[in-house]
Coordinates of C-alpha atoms in Angstrom, one line a residue:
Chain A
M13 CA -101.2 144.9 -66.0
T14 CA -101.8 141.3 -65.3
E15 CA -100.9 138.6 -67.7
P16 CA -104.0 137.5 -69.7
H17 CA -102.7 133.9 -69.5
D18 CA -103.2 133.9 -65.8
D19 CA -107.0 134.2 -66.2
H20 CA -107.1 131.0 -68.2
P21 CA -104.8 128.5 -66.5
H22 CA -103.8 125.6 -68.6
V23 CA -106.3 122.7 -68.2
P24 CA -105.5 119.4 -69.8
G25 CA -108.0 118.3 -72.5
P26 CA -110.2 115.4 -71.9
S27 CA -108.3 112.1 -72.2
L28 CA -109.4 108.5 -72.2
W29 CA -105.9 107.1 -71.6
P30 CA -106.3 107.0 -67.8
V31 CA -108.8 104.3 -68.3
G32 CA -106.2 102.1 -70.0
F33 CA -103.7 103.0 -67.3
A34 CA -106.2 101.9 -64.6
V35 CA -106.8 98.6 -66.4
G36 CA -103.1 98.0 -66.6
I37 CA -102.8 98.6 -62.8
V38 CA -105.6 96.2 -62.1
V39 CA -104.0 93.5 -64.4
L40 CA -100.7 94.1 -62.6
L41 CA -102.4 93.6 -59.2
V42 CA -104.3 90.5 -60.3
G43 CA -101.0 89.2 -61.8
V44 CA -99.3 89.6 -58.4
I45 CA -101.8 87.0 -57.1
I46 CA -102.1 84.8 -60.2
S47 CA -98.8 84.8 -62.2
W48 CA -95.8 87.0 -62.8
W49 CA -96.4 86.8 -66.5
V50 CA -99.8 88.5 -66.0
A51 CA -98.2 91.0 -63.7
G52 CA -95.6 91.9 -66.3
L53 CA -98.3 92.3 -69.0
G54 CA -100.2 94.6 -66.6
G55 CA -97.1 96.6 -66.0
L56 CA -96.5 97.0 -69.8
I57 CA -100.1 98.1 -70.3
A58 CA -99.9 100.6 -67.5
L59 CA -96.6 101.9 -68.8
A60 CA -97.9 102.3 -72.4
F61 CA -101.0 104.1 -71.3
A62 CA -99.1 106.2 -68.8
F63 CA -96.9 107.4 -71.6
L64 CA -99.9 108.3 -73.8
W65 CA -101.6 110.0 -70.9
V66 CA -98.6 112.1 -70.1
R67 CA -98.2 113.0 -73.7
D68 CA -101.9 114.1 -73.7
L69 CA -101.4 116.2 -70.6
T70 CA -98.3 118.0 -71.8
A71 CA -99.7 118.7 -75.3
G72 CA -99.7 122.4 -75.9
T73 CA -97.8 123.2 -72.7
A74 CA -94.3 124.5 -72.3
L75 CA -93.1 120.9 -71.7
A76 CA -94.1 120.0 -75.2
H77 CA -93.3 123.2 -77.0
A78 CA -90.5 124.7 -75.1
P79 CA -89.0 126.6 -78.0
D80 CA -92.3 128.3 -78.8
V81 CA -92.4 130.2 -75.6
A82 CA -90.7 133.2 -77.1
P83 CA -93.9 135.1 -78.4
E84 CA -94.8 135.7 -74.7
T85 CA -93.3 139.1 -75.1
G86 CA -96.4 140.0 -77.2
G87 CA -98.1 141.6 -74.3
P88 CA -101.8 142.1 -73.5
A89 CA -102.8 143.4 -77.0
A90 CA -101.7 140.1 -78.7
G91 CA -102.9 137.9 -75.8
E92 CA -106.6 139.1 -75.6
P93 CA -107.9 137.6 -78.9
A94 CA -106.3 134.3 -78.1
A95 CA -108.1 134.2 -74.7
A96 CA -111.4 135.1 -76.4
A97 CA -110.9 132.3 -78.9
A98 CA -110.3 129.9 -76.0
V99 CA -113.7 130.9 -74.5
D100 CA -115.4 130.3 -77.8
E101 CA -113.9 126.9 -78.1
E102 CA -115.2 125.6 -74.8
P103 CA -118.8 124.8 -75.9
E104 CA -117.4 122.7 -78.7
E105 CA -116.0 120.2 -76.3
R106 CA -115.9 116.9 -78.0
Y107 CA -117.0 114.8 -75.1
P108 CA -118.3 116.5 -72.0
R109 CA -116.7 115.5 -68.7
S110 CA -120.0 115.1 -66.9
K111 CA -121.3 112.8 -69.7
F112 CA -118.2 110.7 -69.4
L113 CA -118.5 110.4 -65.7
E114 CA -122.2 109.6 -65.9
L115 CA -121.7 106.9 -68.4
S116 CA -118.7 105.4 -66.7
T117 CA -120.5 105.3 -63.4
L118 CA -123.5 103.5 -64.9
G119 CA -121.2 101.2 -66.9
L120 CA -118.9 100.3 -64.1
G121 CA -121.9 99.9 -61.7
G122 CA -123.5 97.6 -64.2
V123 CA -120.3 95.6 -64.7
I124 CA -119.8 95.2 -60.9
G125 CA -123.4 94.4 -60.4
G126 CA -123.2 91.7 -63.1
I127 CA -120.0 90.2 -61.7
V128 CA -121.7 89.8 -58.4
T129 CA -125.2 88.7 -59.6
A130 CA -124.3 86.3 -62.4
P131 CA -122.6 83.6 -60.3
A132 CA -125.1 83.9 -57.5
V133 CA -128.1 83.5 -59.8
G134 CA -126.3 80.8 -61.7
F135 CA -125.6 79.0 -58.4
M136 CA -129.3 79.2 -57.7
I137 CA -130.5 77.8 -61.0
A138 CA -127.7 75.6 -62.5
P139 CA -127.4 72.8 -59.9
A140 CA -131.1 71.8 -60.6
F141 CA -130.2 71.1 -64.2
L142 CA -126.7 69.7 -64.1
K143 CA -125.5 66.2 -63.2
Q144 CA -129.1 64.9 -63.1
G145 CA -128.5 61.5 -64.6
Q146 CA -128.9 58.7 -62.1
K147 CA -126.6 55.8 -61.9
D148 CA -127.9 52.3 -62.6
H149 CA -128.9 50.6 -59.3
D150 CA -128.6 47.0 -58.4
I151 CA -132.0 45.6 -57.4
G152 CA -131.0 42.0 -56.7
P153 CA -130.3 38.7 -58.4
L154 CA -132.5 37.5 -61.3
T155 CA -133.6 34.5 -59.2
D156 CA -135.6 36.8 -56.9
Y157 CA -138.0 37.6 -59.8
P158 CA -140.5 34.8 -60.5
E159 CA -142.0 34.8 -64.0
G160 CA -145.3 36.7 -64.7
K161 CA -145.6 38.2 -61.2
Y162 CA -145.1 41.8 -60.2
L163 CA -142.7 42.7 -57.4
I164 CA -142.9 46.1 -55.7
V165 CA -139.2 47.2 -55.5
T166 CA -138.1 50.2 -53.5
Y167 CA -134.5 51.4 -53.5
M168 CA -132.5 54.4 -52.5
A169 CA -131.5 56.1 -55.8
D170 CA -128.8 58.2 -54.2
A171 CA -127.3 57.1 -51.0
S172 CA -125.8 60.5 -50.4
Q173 CA -129.3 62.1 -50.4
G174 CA -130.7 59.5 -48.0
E175 CA -134.3 58.4 -47.6
V176 CA -135.6 61.3 -49.6
S177 CA -134.3 59.7 -52.8
R178 CA -136.2 56.4 -52.2
R179 CA -138.0 55.3 -55.4
T180 CA -140.5 52.6 -56.1
A181 CA -140.9 50.5 -59.2
F182 CA -143.1 47.6 -60.2
V183 CA -140.9 44.8 -61.7
R184 CA -142.2 41.8 -63.6
Y185 CA -140.1 39.1 -65.2
N186 CA -141.6 38.2 -68.6
G187 CA -139.5 35.1 -69.3
Q188 CA -137.0 34.7 -72.1
L189 CA -137.3 36.6 -75.4
K190 CA -134.9 35.4 -78.1
G191 CA -132.6 34.0 -75.4
Q192 CA -132.5 37.2 -73.4
P193 CA -134.4 37.7 -70.1
S194 CA -137.2 40.3 -70.5
F195 CA -138.4 42.6 -67.7
T196 CA -141.2 45.1 -67.4
I197 CA -140.2 47.9 -65.0
I198 CA -142.9 50.4 -64.3
S199 CA -142.4 53.6 -62.4
N200 CA -144.9 54.4 -59.6
H201 CA -145.2 58.1 -60.5
C202 CA -148.7 58.7 -61.7
A203 CA -148.7 60.2 -65.2
H204 CA -151.3 62.7 -64.0
L205 CA -149.5 64.7 -61.3
G206 CA -146.9 62.3 -59.9
C207 CA -148.6 60.8 -56.9
P208 CA -147.6 57.2 -56.0
V209 CA -149.7 54.6 -57.8
Q210 CA -150.6 51.5 -55.9
A211 CA -150.9 47.9 -57.1
N212 CA -154.5 46.9 -57.4
G213 CA -154.5 43.5 -55.7
P214 CA -153.3 41.6 -52.6
L215 CA -149.6 41.7 -51.7
D216 CA -147.6 38.8 -50.3
E217 CA -146.0 40.9 -47.6
K218 CA -144.9 37.9 -45.5
N219 CA -142.3 37.1 -48.1
T220 CA -140.8 40.6 -48.2
K221 CA -137.1 40.6 -48.9
Q222 CA -134.6 43.2 -47.8
I223 CA -131.2 43.3 -49.5
G224 CA -129.2 46.4 -48.5
D225 CA -131.3 49.4 -49.3
V226 CA -133.5 47.4 -51.7
T227 CA -136.9 46.0 -50.6
L228 CA -138.8 43.5 -52.6
I229 CA -142.5 43.0 -51.8
P230 CA -144.1 40.2 -53.9
T231 CA -147.7 40.5 -55.1
V232 CA -150.2 37.7 -55.2
S233 CA -152.0 38.8 -58.3
I234 CA -152.7 42.3 -59.4
A235 CA -155.2 43.7 -61.9
G236 CA -153.4 47.0 -62.6
F237 CA -152.4 50.1 -60.8
G238 CA -154.5 52.9 -59.2
C239 CA -153.6 56.4 -57.9
P240 CA -155.0 57.5 -54.6
C241 CA -154.8 61.2 -55.3
H242 CA -157.2 61.8 -58.2
G243 CA -158.3 58.3 -59.2
G244 CA -156.2 57.6 -62.3
Q245 CA -156.3 53.9 -63.2
Y246 CA -153.9 51.8 -65.3
N247 CA -153.8 48.2 -66.5
T248 CA -151.0 45.8 -65.8
E249 CA -148.9 47.1 -68.8
G250 CA -149.3 50.7 -67.4
N251 CA -151.8 51.8 -70.1
R252 CA -154.3 54.4 -68.8
T253 CA -157.7 52.9 -68.4
A254 CA -159.6 55.6 -66.5
G255 CA -159.2 59.0 -64.8
P256 CA -157.1 62.1 -65.6
P257 CA -153.7 60.7 -66.6
V258 CA -152.5 62.0 -70.0
R259 CA -150.4 59.0 -70.9
A260 CA -149.2 55.5 -69.7
L261 CA -147.0 55.0 -66.7
D262 CA -143.3 55.8 -67.1
R263 CA -140.9 52.9 -67.3
Y264 CA -137.3 52.3 -66.5
S265 CA -134.7 50.8 -68.8
F266 CA -132.7 47.9 -67.3
S267 CA -129.5 45.9 -67.7
I268 CA -128.2 42.6 -66.4
R269 CA -124.7 42.2 -64.9
N270 CA -123.4 39.1 -63.2
G271 CA -126.8 37.7 -62.8
H272 CA -128.1 40.8 -61.1
L273 CA -130.9 43.1 -62.4
F274 CA -129.9 46.8 -62.6
I275 CA -132.6 49.5 -62.9
G276 CA -131.6 52.2 -65.4
K277 CA -132.8 55.5 -66.7
P278 CA -136.5 56.3 -66.7
F279 CA -138.4 57.1 -70.0
S280 CA -142.0 58.1 -70.8
V281 CA -144.5 56.0 -72.6
S282 CA -147.5 57.2 -74.6
H283 CA -149.1 53.7 -74.7
V284 CA -148.2 50.0 -74.9
D285 CA -149.5 47.6 -77.5
G286 CA -149.7 43.9 -76.5
A287 CA -148.4 42.6 -73.3
G288 CA -145.5 40.9 -71.6
A289 CA -142.2 40.2 -73.4
T290 CA -143.6 40.9 -76.9
A291 CA -145.3 44.2 -76.0
V292 CA -144.6 47.2 -78.3
I293 CA -143.7 50.1 -76.1
H294 CA -144.1 53.6 -77.5
K295 CA -141.1 55.3 -75.9
W296 CA -140.6 59.1 -75.5
T297 CA -138.1 61.3 -73.7
F298 CA -138.7 61.3 -70.0
S299 CA -141.2 64.1 -69.2
F300 CA -142.8 65.5 -66.0
P301 CA -146.1 64.0 -65.1
G302 CA -149.1 65.7 -66.7
E303 CA -147.2 66.5 -69.9
H304 CA -148.5 65.0 -73.2
V305 CA -145.6 63.2 -75.0
N306 CA -147.4 62.8 -78.3
G307 CA -150.3 64.4 -80.2
L308 CA -151.1 68.1 -80.5
E309 CA -150.7 68.9 -76.8
S310 CA -147.1 67.7 -76.8
W311 CA -146.3 70.8 -78.9
L312 CA -146.7 72.8 -75.6
Y313 CA -143.5 71.0 -74.3
P314 CA -140.9 71.3 -77.1
I315 CA -137.8 71.2 -74.9
Q316 CA -137.3 69.0 -71.8
P317 CA -134.7 70.1 -69.2
P318 CA -131.9 67.5 -68.8
H319 CA -133.2 64.9 -66.5
Chain B
M23 CA -149.0 130.6 -8.4
A24 CA -150.6 130.3 -11.7
T25 CA -147.5 131.4 -13.6
R26 CA -145.3 129.0 -11.6
R27 CA -147.6 126.2 -12.5
L28 CA -147.6 127.2 -16.2
T29 CA -143.8 127.3 -16.3
R30 CA -143.6 123.9 -14.8
K31 CA -146.1 122.6 -17.4
D32 CA -144.0 124.3 -20.0
Q33 CA -140.9 122.7 -18.7
I34 CA -142.5 119.2 -18.8
Q35 CA -143.8 119.9 -22.3
Q36 CA -140.4 121.0 -23.4
T37 CA -138.8 117.9 -21.9
I38 CA -141.2 115.7 -23.8
L39 CA -141.0 117.6 -27.0
Y40 CA -137.2 117.9 -27.0
P41 CA -136.5 114.4 -28.4
V42 CA -139.3 114.7 -30.8
D43 CA -138.0 118.0 -32.1
W44 CA -134.5 116.6 -32.2
L45 CA -135.7 113.8 -34.5
E46 CA -137.8 116.1 -36.6
E47 CA -135.0 118.6 -37.2
R48 CA -132.6 115.9 -38.3
S49 CA -134.9 113.5 -40.3
G50 CA -138.2 115.2 -41.0
L51 CA -139.7 111.8 -39.9
V52 CA -142.2 113.3 -37.5
G53 CA -143.7 115.5 -40.2
A54 CA -143.8 112.5 -42.5
I55 CA -145.6 110.3 -40.0
K56 CA -148.1 113.2 -39.3
Y57 CA -148.6 113.5 -43.0
F58 CA -149.3 109.8 -43.3
L59 CA -151.6 109.6 -40.3
F60 CA -153.5 112.8 -40.6
R61 CA -153.9 113.0 -44.4
K62 CA -157.3 113.8 -45.8
V63 CA -159.6 111.0 -46.8
P64 CA -163.1 111.3 -48.2
G65 CA -165.7 111.9 -45.5
D66 CA -167.8 108.9 -46.5
T67 CA -165.2 106.2 -46.5
N68 CA -166.5 102.7 -45.7
W69 CA -165.6 100.0 -43.3
F70 CA -164.8 97.8 -46.3
Q71 CA -161.9 100.2 -46.9
T72 CA -160.1 98.9 -43.8
L73 CA -159.5 95.5 -45.5
G74 CA -156.2 96.7 -46.9
S75 CA -154.9 97.6 -43.4
A76 CA -156.3 94.2 -42.2
T77 CA -154.2 92.5 -44.9
L78 CA -151.1 94.4 -43.8
T79 CA -151.7 93.4 -40.2
A80 CA -152.1 89.8 -41.3
F81 CA -148.8 90.0 -43.1
I82 CA -147.1 91.5 -40.1
V83 CA -148.4 88.7 -37.9
Q84 CA -147.0 86.2 -40.4
A85 CA -143.6 87.9 -40.5
L86 CA -143.4 88.0 -36.8
T87 CA -144.6 84.5 -36.0
G88 CA -142.6 83.1 -38.9
S89 CA -139.4 84.7 -37.7
I90 CA -139.9 83.2 -34.2
L91 CA -140.8 79.7 -35.6
A92 CA -137.5 79.9 -37.6
M93 CA -135.7 79.9 -34.2
Y94 CA -136.9 76.3 -33.6
Y95 CA -137.6 74.8 -37.0
K96 CA -134.9 72.8 -38.8
P97 CA -135.3 72.4 -42.6
D98 CA -133.6 69.0 -42.8
P99 CA -135.1 66.0 -44.5
T100 CA -132.6 63.5 -43.3
I101 CA -133.7 60.7 -40.9
D102 CA -132.8 61.1 -37.3
P103 CA -131.4 57.6 -36.4
R104 CA -132.7 57.9 -32.8
T105 CA -136.3 58.4 -33.7
K106 CA -136.4 57.2 -37.3
L107 CA -138.2 60.4 -38.2
P108 CA -137.1 63.2 -40.5
V109 CA -135.5 66.0 -38.6
A110 CA -137.8 68.7 -40.1
Y111 CA -140.9 66.7 -39.1
E112 CA -139.4 66.1 -35.7
S113 CA -138.7 69.8 -35.1
M114 CA -142.3 70.6 -36.1
Q115 CA -143.5 68.1 -33.5
H116 CA -141.2 69.6 -31.0
I117 CA -142.6 73.1 -31.6
T118 CA -146.2 71.9 -31.4
N119 CA -146.0 69.5 -28.4
D120 CA -143.0 70.3 -26.3
L121 CA -142.2 74.0 -26.4
W122 CA -144.1 76.5 -24.3
A123 CA -146.8 78.2 -26.4
G124 CA -145.3 76.6 -29.5
W125 CA -148.7 75.2 -30.5
L126 CA -150.1 78.7 -30.3
V127 CA -147.4 80.4 -32.4
R128 CA -147.5 77.6 -35.0
G129 CA -151.2 77.8 -35.0
M130 CA -151.2 81.6 -35.5
H131 CA -148.8 81.1 -38.5
R132 CA -150.7 78.2 -40.0
W133 CA -154.2 79.7 -39.7
G134 CA -152.9 83.3 -40.2
A135 CA -151.7 82.1 -43.6
S136 CA -155.3 81.4 -44.6
V137 CA -156.5 84.6 -43.1
F138 CA -153.8 86.5 -45.1
I139 CA -154.9 84.9 -48.4
I140 CA -158.6 85.4 -47.7
L141 CA -158.1 89.1 -46.7
M142 CA -156.1 89.7 -49.9
F143 CA -158.9 88.4 -52.0
M144 CA -161.5 90.4 -50.0
H145 CA -159.4 93.6 -50.3
M146 CA -159.1 92.9 -54.0
G147 CA -162.8 92.4 -54.3
R148 CA -163.5 95.7 -52.5
V149 CA -161.1 97.5 -54.8
F150 CA -162.8 95.9 -57.8
L151 CA -166.4 96.6 -56.7
F152 CA -165.6 100.2 -55.7
G153 CA -163.9 100.8 -59.1
A154 CA -160.8 101.9 -57.1
Y155 CA -158.5 100.3 -59.7
K156 CA -159.3 103.0 -62.3
Y157 CA -157.2 106.0 -63.3
P158 CA -154.8 106.9 -61.8
R159 CA -154.6 103.8 -59.6
E160 CA -154.0 101.1 -62.3
L161 CA -150.3 100.7 -61.2
N162 CA -151.4 100.0 -57.6
W163 CA -153.8 97.3 -58.9
I164 CA -150.9 95.7 -60.8
I165 CA -148.7 95.9 -57.7
G166 CA -151.5 94.3 -55.7
V167 CA -151.8 91.5 -58.2
L168 CA -148.0 90.8 -57.8
L169 CA -148.5 90.8 -54.0
L170 CA -151.3 88.3 -54.4
A171 CA -149.1 86.0 -56.6
M172 CA -146.4 86.3 -54.0
G173 CA -148.8 85.6 -51.2
L174 CA -149.9 82.4 -53.0
G175 CA -146.2 81.5 -53.5
E176 CA -145.8 81.9 -49.7
G177 CA -148.6 79.5 -49.2
F178 CA -147.2 77.0 -51.7
T179 CA -143.6 77.0 -50.3
G180 CA -144.8 77.1 -46.6
Y181 CA -147.0 74.0 -47.1
L182 CA -144.0 71.7 -47.6
L183 CA -142.2 72.7 -44.4
P184 CA -144.0 70.4 -41.9
W185 CA -142.5 67.6 -44.1
D186 CA -145.3 65.1 -43.4
Q187 CA -147.2 63.0 -45.9
T188 CA -149.8 65.6 -46.7
S189 CA -147.3 68.4 -47.3
Y190 CA -144.9 66.1 -49.3
W191 CA -147.5 64.8 -51.7
A192 CA -149.3 68.1 -52.0
T193 CA -145.9 69.6 -53.1
V194 CA -145.3 66.7 -55.5
V195 CA -148.7 67.5 -57.1
G196 CA -148.1 71.3 -56.9
V197 CA -144.6 71.1 -58.5
N198 CA -145.9 68.9 -61.3
L199 CA -148.8 71.2 -61.9
N200 CA -146.2 73.9 -62.5
G201 CA -144.5 71.5 -64.8
T202 CA -147.6 71.3 -67.0
A203 CA -147.4 75.1 -67.9
P204 CA -146.6 75.4 -71.6
F205 CA -143.0 75.7 -72.8
L206 CA -141.2 76.8 -69.6
G207 CA -143.2 74.6 -67.2
P208 CA -140.8 71.7 -67.1
F209 CA -137.9 74.1 -66.3
L210 CA -139.9 75.7 -63.6
A211 CA -140.8 72.4 -62.0
Q212 CA -137.2 71.3 -62.1
F213 CA -136.0 74.6 -60.6
L214 CA -138.5 74.2 -57.8
N215 CA -137.5 70.6 -57.1
G216 CA -133.8 71.5 -57.4
G217 CA -133.6 68.5 -59.7
T218 CA -135.8 66.0 -61.5
Y219 CA -137.5 64.8 -58.3
I220 CA -138.0 66.2 -54.8
G221 CA -134.6 65.6 -53.2
S222 CA -132.3 66.6 -50.4
D223 CA -132.2 70.2 -51.5
T224 CA -135.9 70.7 -52.1
L225 CA -136.9 71.4 -48.5
S226 CA -134.1 73.9 -47.7
R227 CA -134.8 75.6 -51.1
F228 CA -138.5 76.0 -50.3
Y229 CA -137.5 77.3 -46.8
A230 CA -135.2 79.9 -48.3
I231 CA -137.8 81.0 -50.8
H232 CA -140.5 81.0 -48.1
M233 CA -138.7 83.0 -45.5
L234 CA -136.2 85.2 -47.3
M235 CA -136.9 85.8 -50.9
I236 CA -140.7 86.2 -51.2
P237 CA -141.1 88.0 -47.8
G238 CA -138.4 90.5 -48.8
A239 CA -140.1 91.1 -52.1
I240 CA -143.5 91.4 -50.4
A241 CA -142.2 94.0 -47.9
A242 CA -140.7 96.1 -50.7
L243 CA -143.9 95.9 -52.8
I244 CA -146.1 96.8 -49.7
G245 CA -143.9 99.9 -49.3
L246 CA -144.6 100.8 -53.0
H247 CA -148.3 99.9 -52.6
L248 CA -148.6 102.2 -49.5
Y249 CA -146.6 105.0 -51.2
L250 CA -149.1 105.0 -54.1
V251 CA -152.1 105.0 -51.7
I252 CA -150.7 108.0 -49.9
R253 CA -149.8 109.8 -53.1
L254 CA -153.1 109.2 -54.9
G255 CA -155.5 109.3 -51.9
V256 CA -158.3 107.0 -51.0
T257 CA -161.3 106.6 -53.3
S258 CA -164.9 107.4 -52.3
P259 CA -167.4 104.6 -52.4
P260 CA -169.2 104.5 -55.7
W261 CA -172.5 105.7 -54.1
S262 CA -170.7 108.8 -52.7
K263 CA -172.8 111.9 -53.0
E264 CA -169.8 113.9 -51.9
A265 CA -167.6 112.7 -54.8
A266 CA -170.5 113.2 -57.2
G267 CA -170.7 116.8 -56.1
T268 CA -174.4 116.6 -54.9
G269 CA -173.8 115.9 -51.2
P270 CA -173.9 118.0 -48.1
L271 CA -170.2 118.6 -48.2
D272 CA -170.3 120.0 -51.7
G273 CA -168.5 123.3 -52.1
Q274 CA -166.1 122.6 -49.3
A275 CA -162.5 121.6 -49.8
P276 CA -162.4 118.9 -52.5
N277 CA -161.2 116.3 -50.1
G278 CA -163.7 113.8 -51.5
R279 CA -162.5 114.3 -55.0
V280 CA -159.8 111.9 -55.5
G281 CA -158.2 110.9 -58.7
R282 CA -157.2 113.9 -60.7
A283 CA -158.1 116.3 -57.9
G284 CA -156.0 114.4 -55.5
L285 CA -153.2 114.3 -57.9
S286 CA -153.2 118.0 -58.4
R287 CA -153.5 118.6 -54.7
F288 CA -150.4 116.5 -54.3
R289 CA -148.6 118.6 -57.0
R290 CA -149.6 121.8 -55.2
G291 CA -147.7 120.4 -52.2
Q292 CA -150.6 120.1 -49.9

C-alpha cells in the first residue's frame, strides 16, 4: 500500500510575507548606493519578513510540529478522511494565487509606468510655468527721456535666450508728480492677439540711440498706436479706440535706480482715465492678449498661470 | 518534352513560392495581406470612396518628405553671427536655394500639407454625405475627427518652422487664440510657448511636437482607423440598389450588405 500522504505533498499556504522580504532587499540595495543607514534598515526589514515567511512555510509541517509526527502509524484507514478533507478545503482558498499574480502584475506595472512617466511629463510641462518672472531691465539714464514724447525702446529681456527675447515698449516721461518722476511704459503687444502695435506718427530715426542691447528711437509726435494684423487702434494712453482688442494695451511697472530707468513686470489694463502723470490706470493681473480682464467675460479666465 | 517543361516551370514556381511560404508559415502575414487586399466590397462603390486612401497617401508623402527635410533643417532660433540671420531660417534658405532638389522636397512638404488637410475634409464630407458614420461605424468617425484635429495640429506646429516674419507672427496670433479658450486657455498658450512669450525653447518644442509626437499618434490612429474599416467593411453609396435589396445583384452573397450583415460575416470568420 502507498502512503496516502504521498498523494498530497505538502504545499505551503499563500503568504504575503515575500512581498515585504522583497521590499527589504530593494531598500538594502538602494541603501548600498545612498547610505549605510538605509542599507541597515533594509537588512532589518528583509530579516523580519524572512522570519515571518519561513514561519509561514513551516506551519503544519514536521519542522513546526515535530512531536506530533507519532500518529503516522495510523495507516491508510485513518489517513483517507484527512486527505478528503484537504480536497474539500481547496475551493475555500482565501486569496487565489492567480488573482494575486494578476493584481500584483497590474499594480507593479502601473507603479513602474508611473515612475517613468511622471517625471517625463512633468519635465514637458513644468518649465513653461516655473521661473517665469523677468528681472528688471536697465533701459538707460533718465536724461534720455524728454518730457511728453514717446520713445520706442527695444531691449533683450533675457540675454541667455538671445534675440528671440527682444521686447519693445513705448516709454514717455510725464514730468514730476509729487516730486517723483512719472513714466508711461506701454507694451507693444496688441490686446487683441499679440501682434506688435506701431506708433501712429513719424519717427525721428536719425537720433536713434544704442546703449548695449537697448535701442531708443524717438518719435516726432504720435497720435496713438495701431496694429497691422487686424486693425486694432489705441490712443496715446493705450485705450482702445477702434477694432477688435478687448482691453487697453498692457503696461510695465518701472523703478529708478542711480538715475537710470528700469523696466519692470508687465500688468494688464482694462482702461485708463485721464492722461499723463495724473492718469488713473485700472490695473489687472497680467493676462494673455484677447482675454477680458473685467466684466462678465473675465469669468472665463478665473486663474492665470504664473507669468 | 512537355513533362520536362512542366517540371522546370514547377521548379521555378517552387523557388518563387518558397520564401513566401516560409513567411506565411511563420507569421500568417501573407494571408493577412491577402485578406486585406481581396476583401469583399460592395459592387457599386464609388470613386468618392477612394478619398480615404488618397488622404493616407498624402500622409505618407508628408511623413517621407518630412523625415528627409529633418536631415537638413535646424530648429535653432539663435542668430548666426556670420550672416546675422537665425539659424533655423538660414537652414530653410539652404534647403530651398542650395541643396539639390531641396526646393522640390520642401515644396512637396509645404503644398502637400494643404493637400492633406483638404483631402481630410473631402473624405469627411464623403463619409457624412454617404451616411457612412452610422451604426456600427460611429467609433471610426470619432477616430477620424481625432485624426483631423491632429492634422490641423501638424499644420499649426509646422507653420512656425521656417522662422520667418509670417510664421513667427502667425504663431503669436495662433498661440494667443488658444489662450482665449475658456478656463484652461491661458495654460495651453503658456504650454505651447514654453513660457509667457515665444522664447528660445518654442521653436524646438514645436519641432518635437510636429515631427515626433503628433505623427506618432496619427500613425497609431490610422492603424486603428484601417482596422475598423476592414472589420466593418465598406458602405454602399446611399443610392445603392444592391444594398436596398432591389438591384440586379439581389439574392447573391450579401456582400453589399454592410453594417450588421458585415459584422455577422466577420463573426462567422469569413
